Amino acid sequence: MRSCLALVLAVAVVPALNLAGSWLAAALQLPPGGTGRLAWDLGWLAASGIAMVATATALATRHHAAHAGLAGLLLGLGLGWAVASVGGDFPVWFTALALLTLPLQVGLGWWLGAPRHR
């Protein structure tokens, strides 16, 4: 039961962090559109992926690697769906970096969420 809750909460982190990034961009009066804004959004996309995997890993009572892997799989499926659905609306560099940073997001999220043993 806790594993399911961990994954549900982890998935909820993604839109929450992306909304925070969007709100912060508006508060900083960043112009909508353009390369700078896409780079900003890509950073928040990566941060939300890292936070998703870290959340799933940290909330797991055991099998932390499995939780990180499953969260990474869900993240990859969501990103793959997004690229297939609206990928043509974005520059190639944005789509490529979004996909290429996926292993880094999973690895860093796993490292951040894993329990530390003394």
PDB file of C-alpha atoms in Angstrom:
ATOM      1  CA  MET A   1       0.000   0.000   0.000  1.00  0.00           C
ATOM      2  CA  ARG A   2       2.797   2.417   0.881  1.00  0.00           C
ATOM      3  CA  SER A   3       4.498   1.684  -2.445  1.00  0.00           C
ATOM      4  CA  CYS A   4       1.384   2.680  -4.366  1.00  0.00           C
ATOM      5  CA  LEU A   5       1.050   5.844  -2.311  1.00  0.00           C
ATOM      6  CA  ALA A   6       4.724   6.656  -2.879  1.00  0.00           C
ATOM      7  CA  LEU A   7       4.288   6.399  -6.643  1.00  0.00           C
ATOM      8  CA  VAL A   8       1.051   8.401  -6.669  1.00  0.00           C
ATOM      9  CA  LEU A   9       2.672  11.189  -4.660  1.00  0.00           C
ATOM     10  CA  ALA A  10       5.757  11.030  -6.864  1.00  0.00           C
ATOM     11  CA  VAL A  11       3.657  11.480 -10.002  1.00  0.00           C
ATOM     12  CA  ALA A  12       1.867  14.433  -8.373  1.00  0.00           C
ATOM     13  CA  VAL A  13       5.225  16.147  -7.813  1.00  0.00           C
ATOM     14  CA  VAL A  14       5.788  16.627 -11.566  1.00  0.00           C
ATOM     15  CA  PRO A  15       2.917  19.010 -12.350  1.00  0.00           C
ATOM     16  CA  ALA A  16       3.311  20.719  -8.966  1.00  0.00           C
ATOM     17  CA  LEU A  17       6.939  21.613  -9.634  1.00  0.00           C
ATOM     18  CA  ASN A  18       6.253  22.602 -13.230  1.00  0.00           C
ATOM     19  CA  LEU A  19       3.473  24.896 -12.032  1.00  0.00           C
ATOM     20  CA  ALA A  20       5.873  26.405  -9.502  1.00  0.00           C
ATOM     21  CA  GLY A  21       8.370  27.052 -12.293  1.00  0.00           C
ATOM     22  CA  SER A  22       5.692  28.655 -14.426  1.00  0.00           C
ATOM     23  CA  TRP A  23       4.535  30.823 -11.533  1.00  0.00           C
ATOM     24  CA  LEU A  24       8.101  31.873 -10.769  1.00  0.00           C
ATOM     25  CA  ALA A  25       8.705  32.751 -14.422  1.00  0.00           C
ATOM     26  CA  ALA A  26       5.653  35.005 -14.341  1.00  0.00           C
ATOM     27  CA  ALA A  27       6.762  36.546 -11.038  1.00  0.00           C
ATOM     28  CA  LEU A  28      10.194  37.259 -12.527  1.00  0.00           C
ATOM     29  CA  GLN A  29       8.459  38.657 -15.616  1.00  0.00           C
ATOM     30  CA  LEU A  30      10.281  36.322 -17.988  1.00  0.00           C
ATOM     31  CA  PRO A  31       8.983  36.735 -21.519  1.00  0.00           C
ATOM     32  CA  PRO A  32       6.793  33.880 -22.763  1.00  0.00           C
ATOM     33  CA  GLY A  33       8.302  31.893 -25.612  1.00  0.00           C
ATOM     34  CA  GLY A  34      11.785  32.015 -27.053  1.00  0.00           C
ATOM     35  CA  THR A  35      14.943  30.086 -26.352  1.00  0.00           C
ATOM     36  CA  GLY A  36      15.476  31.530 -22.884  1.00  0.00           C
ATOM     37  CA  ARG A  37      12.027  30.561 -21.703  1.00  0.00           C
ATOM     38  CA  LEU A  38      12.358  27.079 -23.204  1.00  0.00           C
ATOM     39  CA  ALA A  39      15.658  26.624 -21.366  1.00  0.00           C
ATOM     40  CA  TRP A  40      13.924  27.760 -18.155  1.00  0.00           C
ATOM     41  CA  ASP A  41      11.109  25.265 -18.731  1.00  0.00           C
ATOM     42  CA  LEU A  42      13.580  22.483 -19.521  1.00  0.00           C
ATOM     43  CA  GLY A  43      15.324  23.120 -16.210  1.00  0.00           C
ATOM     44  CA  TRP A  44      12.046  22.843 -14.328  1.00  0.00           C
ATOM     45  CA  LEU A  45      11.139  19.722 -16.304  1.00  0.00           C
ATOM     46  CA  ALA A  46      14.410  18.101 -15.241  1.00  0.00           C
ATOM     47  CA  ALA A  47      13.960  19.257 -11.638  1.00  0.00           C
ATOM     48  CA  SER A  48      10.471  17.770 -11.530  1.00  0.00           C
ATOM     49  CA  GLY A  49      11.776  14.457 -12.883  1.00  0.00           C
ATOM     50  CA  ILE A  50      14.510  14.352 -10.255  1.00  0.00           C
ATOM     51  CA  ALA A  51      11.993  15.217  -7.538  1.00  0.00           C
ATOM     52  CA  MET A  52       9.596  12.541  -8.787  1.00  0.00           C
ATOM     53  CA  VAL A  53      12.182   9.773  -8.554  1.00  0.00           C
ATOM     54  CA  ALA A  54      13.527  11.086  -5.236  1.00  0.00           C
ATOM     55  CA  THR A  55      10.013  11.153  -3.770  1.00  0.00           C
ATOM     56  CA  ALA A  56       9.235   7.592  -4.845  1.00  0.00           C
ATOM     57  CA  THR A  57      12.585   6.385  -3.513  1.00  0.00           C
ATOM     58  CA  ALA A  58      12.441   8.268  -0.214  1.00  0.00           C
ATOM     59  CA  LEU A  59       8.901   7.162   0.629  1.00  0.00           C
ATOM     60  CA  ALA A  60       9.646   3.495  -0.037  1.00  0.00           C
ATOM     61  CA  THR A  61      10.243   1.412   3.071  1.00  0.00           C
ATOM     62  CA  ARG A  62      12.384  -1.047   1.091  1.00  0.00           C
ATOM     63  CA  HIS A  63      13.320  -1.920  -2.482  1.00  0.00           C
ATOM     64  CA  HIS A  64      14.433   1.643  -3.121  1.00  0.00           C
ATOM     65  CA  ALA A  65      16.042   0.782  -6.449  1.00  0.00           C
ATOM     66  CA  ALA A  66      12.817  -0.801  -7.686  1.00  0.00           C
ATOM     67  CA  HIS A  67      10.853   2.295  -6.738  1.00  0.00           C
ATOM     68  CA  ALA A  68      13.387   4.520  -8.483  1.00  0.00           C
ATOM     69  CA  GLY A  69      13.237   2.306 -11.559  1.00  0.00           C
ATOM     70  CA  LEU A  70       9.456   2.252 -11.648  1.00  0.00           C
ATOM     71  CA  ALA A  71       9.268   6.023 -11.163  1.00  0.00           C
ATOM     72  CA  GLY A  72      11.821   6.401 -13.954  1.00  0.00           C
ATOM     73  CA  LEU A  73       9.751   4.147 -16.187  1.00  0.00           C
ATOM     74  CA  LEU A  74       6.621   6.193 -15.493  1.00  0.00           C
ATOM     75  CA  LEU A  75       8.590   9.374 -16.138  1.00  0.00           C
ATOM     76  CA  GLY A  76       9.921   7.975 -19.406  1.00  0.00           C
ATOM     77  CA  LEU A  77       6.474   6.868 -20.537  1.00  0.00           C
ATOM     78  CA  GLY A  78       5.021  10.287 -19.745  1.00  0.00           C
ATOM     79  CA  LEU A  79       7.843  12.059 -21.521  1.00  0.00           C
ATOM     80  CA  GLY A  80       7.560   9.713 -24.498  1.00  0.00           C
ATOM     81  CA  TRP A  81       3.839  10.386 -24.712  1.00  0.00           C
ATOM     82  CA  ALA A  82       4.423  14.142 -24.515  1.00  0.00           C
ATOM     83  CA  VAL A  83       7.065  14.040 -27.255  1.00  0.00           C
ATOM     84  CA  ALA A  84       4.823  11.924 -29.485  1.00  0.00           C
ATOM     85  CA  SER A  85       1.853  14.213 -28.860  1.00  0.00           C
ATOM     86  CA  VAL A  86       3.375  17.694 -29.041  1.00  0.00           C
ATOM     87  CA  GLY A  87       7.065  17.129 -29.756  1.00  0.00           C
ATOM     88  CA  GLY A  88       6.784  18.780 -33.165  1.00  0.00           C
ATOM     89  CA  ASP A  89       5.707  22.019 -31.495  1.00  0.00           C
ATOM     90  CA  PHE A  90       9.111  22.375 -29.821  1.00  0.00           C
ATOM     91  CA  PRO A  91      12.620  22.812 -31.251  1.00  0.00           C
ATOM     92  CA  VAL A  92      14.640  19.650 -31.753  1.00  0.00           C
ATOM     93  CA  TRP A  93      17.174  20.682 -29.083  1.00  0.00           C
ATOM     94  CA  PHE A  94      14.444  20.942 -26.443  1.00  0.00           C
ATOM     95  CA  THR A  95      12.968  17.532 -27.224  1.00  0.00           C
ATOM     96  CA  ALA A  96      16.402  15.904 -27.487  1.00  0.00           C
ATOM     97  CA  LEU A  97      17.600  17.322 -24.173  1.00  0.00           C
ATOM     98  CA  ALA A  98      14.348  16.378 -22.458  1.00  0.00           C
ATOM     99  CA  LEU A  99      14.879  12.769 -23.546  1.00  0.00           C
ATOM    100  CA  LEU A 100      18.653  12.663 -23.060  1.00  0.00           C
ATOM    101  CA  THR A 101      18.491  13.972 -19.490  1.00  0.00           C
ATOM    102  CA  LEU A 102      16.101  11.208 -18.435  1.00  0.00           C
ATOM    103  CA  PRO A 103      18.860   8.829 -17.190  1.00  0.00           C
ATOM    104  CA  LEU A 104      20.454  11.703 -15.272  1.00  0.00           C
ATOM    105  CA  GLN A 105      17.101  12.587 -13.706  1.00  0.00           C
ATOM    106  CA  VAL A 106      16.542   8.995 -12.599  1.00  0.00           C
ATOM    107  CA  GLY A 107      20.084   8.549 -11.292  1.00  0.00           C
ATOM    108  CA  LEU A 108      20.157  11.819  -9.388  1.00  0.00           C
ATOM    109  CA  GLY A 109      16.644  11.287  -8.027  1.00  0.00           C
ATOM    110  CA  TRP A 110      17.588   7.809  -6.856  1.00  0.00           C
ATOM    111  CA  TRP A 111      20.727   9.122  -5.176  1.00  0.00           C
ATOM    112  CA  LEU A 112      18.865  11.974  -3.473  1.00  0.00           C
ATOM    113  CA  GLY A 113      15.980   9.780  -2.309  1.00  0.00           C
ATOM    114  CA  ALA A 114      17.932   6.743  -1.156  1.00  0.00           C
ATOM    115  CA  PRO A 115      18.376   6.315   2.587  1.00  0.00           C
ATOM    116  CA  ARG A 116      21.822   7.024   3.984  1.00  0.00           C
ATOM    117  CA  HIS A 117      23.367   4.321   6.130  1.00  0.00           C
ATOM    118  CA  ARG A 118      26.154   5.024   8.584  1.00  0.00           C
TER     119      ARG A 118
END
